[in-house]
Amino acid sequence: MTYQKVHYTDVEQVGDAMHFLREPLETDQVGVTIARCKPGWIGRKHDHSENGHEEVYVLFEGQADVEVDGEMVSMEAGDAIRISADATRQIRNGETESAFVLVSAPEFDANDEWEMTGFVG
């Protein structure tokens, strides 16, 4: 099959917020997680230095803070942040529900060539 489709609510929620989609989507290089954070929710502090995965957090609903290496980054709907693999990160939700798409993949070697073929616009 050349594609895999899944609705995140069909994937069992882990903890209080996370829907991990990598396995249901059968991805090899990219991890995708939907995080629906209740008011006051605080995620686990972690990094990805062991697997070399950088992450992009896209907040598509609400407001939240993301602590990156001790620095608080305020986010509102529409904001995205890239976090390097070795940086410690933690989501700290505010007073209302928020929702993130979290994407992770191995860090790209800038010395490798990467063609953007097939993109229009």
JSON list of C-alpha atoms in Angstrom, two decimals:
[
{"chain": "A", "resi": 1, "resn": "MET", "atom": "CA", "xyz": [0.00, 0.00, 0.00]},
{"chain": "A", "resi": 2, "resn": "THR", "atom": "CA", "xyz": [1.34, 3.45, -0.88]},
{"chain": "A", "resi": 3, "resn": "TYR", "atom": "CA", "xyz": [-0.48, 5.30, 1.89]},
{"chain": "A", "resi": 4, "resn": "GLN", "atom": "CA", "xyz": [-1.87, 4.75, 5.37]},
{"chain": "A", "resi": 5, "resn": "LYS", "atom": "CA", "xyz": [-4.79, 6.69, 6.85]},
{"chain": "A", "resi": 6, "resn": "VAL", "atom": "CA", "xyz": [-5.80, 6.92, 10.50]},
{"chain": "A", "resi": 7, "resn": "HIS", "atom": "CA", "xyz": [-7.88, 9.29, 12.65]},
{"chain": "A", "resi": 8, "resn": "TYR", "atom": "CA", "xyz": [-6.02, 10.18, 15.82]},
{"chain": "A", "resi": 9, "resn": "THR", "atom": "CA", "xyz": [-9.07, 9.57, 18.05]},
{"chain": "A", "resi": 10, "resn": "ASP", "atom": "CA", "xyz": [-9.06, 5.94, 16.89]},
{"chain": "A", "resi": 11, "resn": "VAL", "atom": "CA", "xyz": [-5.60, 5.54, 18.44]},
{"chain": "A", "resi": 12, "resn": "GLU", "atom": "CA", "xyz": [-5.55, 4.80, 22.17]},
{"chain": "A", "resi": 13, "resn": "GLN", "atom": "CA", "xyz": [-4.54, 7.83, 24.21]},
{"chain": "A", "resi": 14, "resn": "VAL", "atom": "CA", "xyz": [-1.36, 7.42, 26.25]},
{"chain": "A", "resi": 15, "resn": "GLY", "atom": "CA", "xyz": [-1.17, 9.27, 29.54]},
{"chain": "A", "resi": 16, "resn": "ASP", "atom": "CA", "xyz": [-3.42, 12.29, 29.72]},
{"chain": "A", "resi": 17, "resn": "ALA", "atom": "CA", "xyz": [-2.82, 13.74, 26.28]},
{"chain": "A", "resi": 18, "resn": "MET", "atom": "CA", "xyz": [-0.82, 11.79, 23.69]},
{"chain": "A", "resi": 19, "resn": "HIS", "atom": "CA", "xyz": [-1.99, 9.90, 20.61]},
{"chain": "A", "resi": 20, "resn": "PHE", "atom": "CA", "xyz": [1.12, 8.29, 19.05]},
{"chain": "A", "resi": 21, "resn": "LEU", "atom": "CA", "xyz": [0.53, 7.75, 15.33]},
{"chain": "A", "resi": 22, "resn": "ARG", "atom": "CA", "xyz": [3.86, 6.29, 14.14]},
{"chain": "A", "resi": 23, "resn": "GLU", "atom": "CA", "xyz": [2.82, 2.64, 14.43]},
{"chain": "A", "resi": 24, "resn": "PRO", "atom": "CA", "xyz": [-0.73, 3.01, 13.05]},
{"chain": "A", "resi": 25, "resn": "LEU", "atom": "CA", "xyz": [0.68, 5.02, 10.13]},
{"chain": "A", "resi": 26, "resn": "GLU", "atom": "CA", "xyz": [3.52, 2.51, 9.70]},
{"chain": "A", "resi": 27, "resn": "THR", "atom": "CA", "xyz": [6.16, 5.24, 9.28]},
{"chain": "A", "resi": 28, "resn": "ASP", "atom": "CA", "xyz": [9.86, 4.40, 9.07]},
{"chain": "A", "resi": 29, "resn": "GLN", "atom": "CA", "xyz": [11.51, 7.80, 9.58]},
{"chain": "A", "resi": 30, "resn": "VAL", "atom": "CA", "xyz": [8.87, 10.17, 10.96]},
{"chain": "A", "resi": 31, "resn": "GLY", "atom": "CA", "xyz": [7.04, 10.16, 14.27]},
{"chain": "A", "resi": 32, "resn": "VAL", "atom": "CA", "xyz": [3.74, 12.02, 14.55]},
{"chain": "A", "resi": 33, "resn": "THR", "atom": "CA", "xyz": [1.86, 12.61, 17.78]},
{"chain": "A", "resi": 34, "resn": "ILE", "atom": "CA", "xyz": [-1.30, 14.55, 18.54]},
{"chain": "A", "resi": 35, "resn": "ALA", "atom": "CA", "xyz": [-1.23, 16.05, 22.04]},
{"chain": "A", "resi": 36, "resn": "ARG", "atom": "CA", "xyz": [-4.58, 17.27, 23.40]},
{"chain": "A", "resi": 37, "resn": "CYS", "atom": "CA", "xyz": [-3.60, 19.01, 26.62]},
{"chain": "A", "resi": 38, "resn": "LYS", "atom": "CA", "xyz": [-6.12, 19.69, 29.38]},
{"chain": "A", "resi": 39, "resn": "PRO", "atom": "CA", "xyz": [-5.90, 22.94, 31.37]},
{"chain": "A", "resi": 40, "resn": "GLY", "atom": "CA", "xyz": [-2.84, 22.91, 33.61]},
{"chain": "A", "resi": 41, "resn": "TRP", "atom": "CA", "xyz": [-1.34, 19.79, 31.96]},
{"chain": "A", "resi": 42, "resn": "ILE", "atom": "CA", "xyz": [2.45, 19.47, 32.16]},
{"chain": "A", "resi": 43, "resn": "GLY", "atom": "CA", "xyz": [4.30, 17.03, 29.92]},
{"chain": "A", "resi": 44, "resn": "ARG", "atom": "CA", "xyz": [7.31, 14.93, 30.83]},
{"chain": "A", "resi": 45, "resn": "LYS", "atom": "CA", "xyz": [10.69, 16.69, 30.57]},
{"chain": "A", "resi": 46, "resn": "HIS", "atom": "CA", "xyz": [12.78, 14.85, 27.95]},
{"chain": "A", "resi": 47, "resn": "ASP", "atom": "CA", "xyz": [15.26, 15.04, 25.08]},
{"chain": "A", "resi": 48, "resn": "HIS", "atom": "CA", "xyz": [16.03, 12.87, 22.07]},
{"chain": "A", "resi": 49, "resn": "SER", "atom": "CA", "xyz": [19.82, 12.80, 22.27]},
{"chain": "A", "resi": 50, "resn": "GLU", "atom": "CA", "xyz": [19.85, 8.98, 22.17]},
{"chain": "A", "resi": 51, "resn": "ASN", "atom": "CA", "xyz": [17.95, 8.65, 18.88]},
{"chain": "A", "resi": 52, "resn": "GLY", "atom": "CA", "xyz": [19.01, 11.96, 17.28]},
{"chain": "A", "resi": 53, "resn": "HIS", "atom": "CA", "xyz": [15.45, 13.03, 16.52]},
{"chain": "A", "resi": 54, "resn": "GLU", "atom": "CA", "xyz": [14.69, 16.71, 16.21]},
{"chain": "A", "resi": 55, "resn": "GLU", "atom": "CA", "xyz": [11.08, 17.72, 16.78]},
{"chain": "A", "resi": 56, "resn": "VAL", "atom": "CA", "xyz": [8.69, 20.33, 15.46]},
{"chain": "A", "resi": 57, "resn": "TYR", "atom": "CA", "xyz": [5.77, 21.28, 17.69]},
{"chain": "A", "resi": 58, "resn": "VAL", "atom": "CA", "xyz": [2.85, 22.96, 15.91]},
{"chain": "A", "resi": 59, "resn": "LEU", "atom": "CA", "xyz": [0.21, 24.42, 18.21]},
{"chain": "A", "resi": 60, "resn": "PHE", "atom": "CA", "xyz": [-3.08, 24.42, 16.32]},
{"chain": "A", "resi": 61, "resn": "GLU", "atom": "CA", "xyz": [-5.46, 25.19, 19.19]},
{"chain": "A", "resi": 62, "resn": "GLY", "atom": "CA", "xyz": [-5.18, 27.24, 22.37]},
{"chain": "A", "resi": 63, "resn": "GLN", "atom": "CA", "xyz": [-2.12, 28.67, 24.11]},
{"chain": "A", "resi": 64, "resn": "ALA", "atom": "CA", "xyz": [0.75, 26.91, 25.87]},
{"chain": "A", "resi": 65, "resn": "ASP", "atom": "CA", "xyz": [4.37, 27.29, 26.89]},
{"chain": "A", "resi": 66, "resn": "VAL", "atom": "CA", "xyz": [7.18, 25.00, 25.86]},
{"chain": "A", "resi": 67, "resn": "GLU", "atom": "CA", "xyz": [10.25, 25.01, 28.07]},
{"chain": "A", "resi": 68, "resn": "VAL", "atom": "CA", "xyz": [13.39, 24.41, 25.97]},
{"chain": "A", "resi": 69, "resn": "ASP", "atom": "CA", "xyz": [16.68, 24.06, 27.88]},
{"chain": "A", "resi": 70, "resn": "GLY", "atom": "CA", "xyz": [15.27, 26.18, 30.71]},
{"chain": "A", "resi": 71, "resn": "GLU", "atom": "CA", "xyz": [13.89, 28.93, 28.45]},
{"chain": "A", "resi": 72, "resn": "MET", "atom": "CA", "xyz": [10.12, 29.38, 28.35]},
{"chain": "A", "resi": 73, "resn": "VAL", "atom": "CA", "xyz": [8.69, 29.84, 24.84]},
{"chain": "A", "resi": 74, "resn": "SER", "atom": "CA", "xyz": [5.10, 31.12, 24.75]},
{"chain": "A", "resi": 75, "resn": "MET", "atom": "CA", "xyz": [3.01, 29.73, 21.91]},
{"chain": "A", "resi": 76, "resn": "GLU", "atom": "CA", "xyz": [-0.43, 30.47, 20.52]},
{"chain": "A", "resi": 77, "resn": "ALA", "atom": "CA", "xyz": [-2.47, 28.76, 17.82]},
{"chain": "A", "resi": 78, "resn": "GLY", "atom": "CA", "xyz": [-0.57, 28.78, 14.53]},
{"chain": "A", "resi": 79, "resn": "ASP", "atom": "CA", "xyz": [2.91, 28.91, 16.08]},
{"chain": "A", "resi": 80, "resn": "ALA", "atom": "CA", "xyz": [5.54, 26.26, 15.38]},
{"chain": "A", "resi": 81, "resn": "ILE", "atom": "CA", "xyz": [8.86, 25.60, 17.11]},
{"chain": "A", "resi": 82, "resn": "ARG", "atom": "CA", "xyz": [11.77, 23.37, 16.05]},
{"chain": "A", "resi": 83, "resn": "ILE", "atom": "CA", "xyz": [13.69, 21.69, 18.86]},
{"chain": "A", "resi": 84, "resn": "SER", "atom": "CA", "xyz": [17.08, 20.02, 18.35]},
{"chain": "A", "resi": 85, "resn": "ALA", "atom": "CA", "xyz": [17.54, 16.43, 19.49]},
{"chain": "A", "resi": 86, "resn": "ASP", "atom": "CA", "xyz": [19.81, 17.26, 22.42]},
{"chain": "A", "resi": 87, "resn": "ALA", "atom": "CA", "xyz": [17.62, 20.05, 23.87]},
{"chain": "A", "resi": 88, "resn": "THR", "atom": "CA", "xyz": [15.49, 19.26, 26.93]},
{"chain": "A", "resi": 89, "resn": "ARG", "atom": "CA", "xyz": [11.83, 20.11, 26.33]},
{"chain": "A", "resi": 90, "resn": "GLN", "atom": "CA", "xyz": [8.56, 20.12, 28.26]},
{"chain": "A", "resi": 91, "resn": "ILE", "atom": "CA", "xyz": [5.08, 21.31, 27.34]},
{"chain": "A", "resi": 92, "resn": "ARG", "atom": "CA", "xyz": [3.35, 23.39, 30.02]},
{"chain": "A", "resi": 93, "resn": "ASN", "atom": "CA", "xyz": [-0.28, 24.02, 29.17]},
{"chain": "A", "resi": 94, "resn": "GLY", "atom": "CA", "xyz": [-2.14, 27.12, 30.29]},
{"chain": "A", "resi": 95, "resn": "GLU", "atom": "CA", "xyz": [-5.64, 27.63, 31.65]},
{"chain": "A", "resi": 96, "resn": "THR", "atom": "CA", "xyz": [-7.53, 26.31, 28.60]},
{"chain": "A", "resi": 97, "resn": "GLU", "atom": "CA", "xyz": [-7.24, 23.18, 26.49]},
{"chain": "A", "resi": 98, "resn": "SER", "atom": "CA", "xyz": [-4.60, 23.22, 23.77]},
{"chain": "A", "resi": 99, "resn": "ALA", "atom": "CA", "xyz": [-3.71, 20.88, 20.94]},
{"chain": "A", "resi": 100, "resn": "PHE", "atom": "CA", "xyz": [-0.37, 20.20, 19.26]},
{"chain": "A", "resi": 101, "resn": "VAL", "atom": "CA", "xyz": [0.90, 18.20, 16.33]},
{"chain": "A", "resi": 102, "resn": "LEU", "atom": "CA", "xyz": [4.35, 16.90, 17.30]},
{"chain": "A", "resi": 103, "resn": "VAL", "atom": "CA", "xyz": [6.57, 15.69, 14.46]},
{"chain": "A", "resi": 104, "resn": "SER", "atom": "CA", "xyz": [9.93, 13.99, 14.98]},
{"chain": "A", "resi": 105, "resn": "ALA", "atom": "CA", "xyz": [12.55, 12.63, 12.62]},
{"chain": "A", "resi": 106, "resn": "PRO", "atom": "CA", "xyz": [16.32, 12.09, 12.51]},
{"chain": "A", "resi": 107, "resn": "GLU", "atom": "CA", "xyz": [18.19, 15.35, 12.19]},
{"chain": "A", "resi": 108, "resn": "PHE", "atom": "CA", "xyz": [19.05, 16.17, 8.58]},
{"chain": "A", "resi": 109, "resn": "ASP", "atom": "CA", "xyz": [22.75, 16.34, 7.71]},
{"chain": "A", "resi": 110, "resn": "ALA", "atom": "CA", "xyz": [23.22, 19.75, 6.07]},
{"chain": "A", "resi": 111, "resn": "ASN", "atom": "CA", "xyz": [26.09, 18.30, 4.02]},
{"chain": "A", "resi": 112, "resn": "ASP", "atom": "CA", "xyz": [23.72, 15.89, 2.26]},
{"chain": "A", "resi": 113, "resn": "GLU", "atom": "CA", "xyz": [21.93, 17.08, -0.86]},
{"chain": "A", "resi": 114, "resn": "TRP", "atom": "CA", "xyz": [18.17, 17.28, -0.59]},
{"chain": "A", "resi": 115, "resn": "GLU", "atom": "CA", "xyz": [16.13, 17.92, -3.69]},
{"chain": "A", "resi": 116, "resn": "MET", "atom": "CA", "xyz": [12.73, 19.51, -3.49]},
{"chain": "A", "resi": 117, "resn": "THR", "atom": "CA", "xyz": [11.29, 17.99, -6.63]},
{"chain": "A", "resi": 118, "resn": "GLY", "atom": "CA", "xyz": [7.58, 17.68, -7.12]},
{"chain": "A", "resi": 119, "resn": "PHE", "atom": "CA", "xyz": [6.74, 20.80, -5.11]},
{"chain": "A", "resi": 120, "resn": "VAL", "atom": "CA", "xyz": [4.72, 23.43, -6.91]},
{"chain": "A", "resi": 121, "resn": "GLY", "atom": "CA", "xyz": [4.38, 27.02, -5.78]}
]
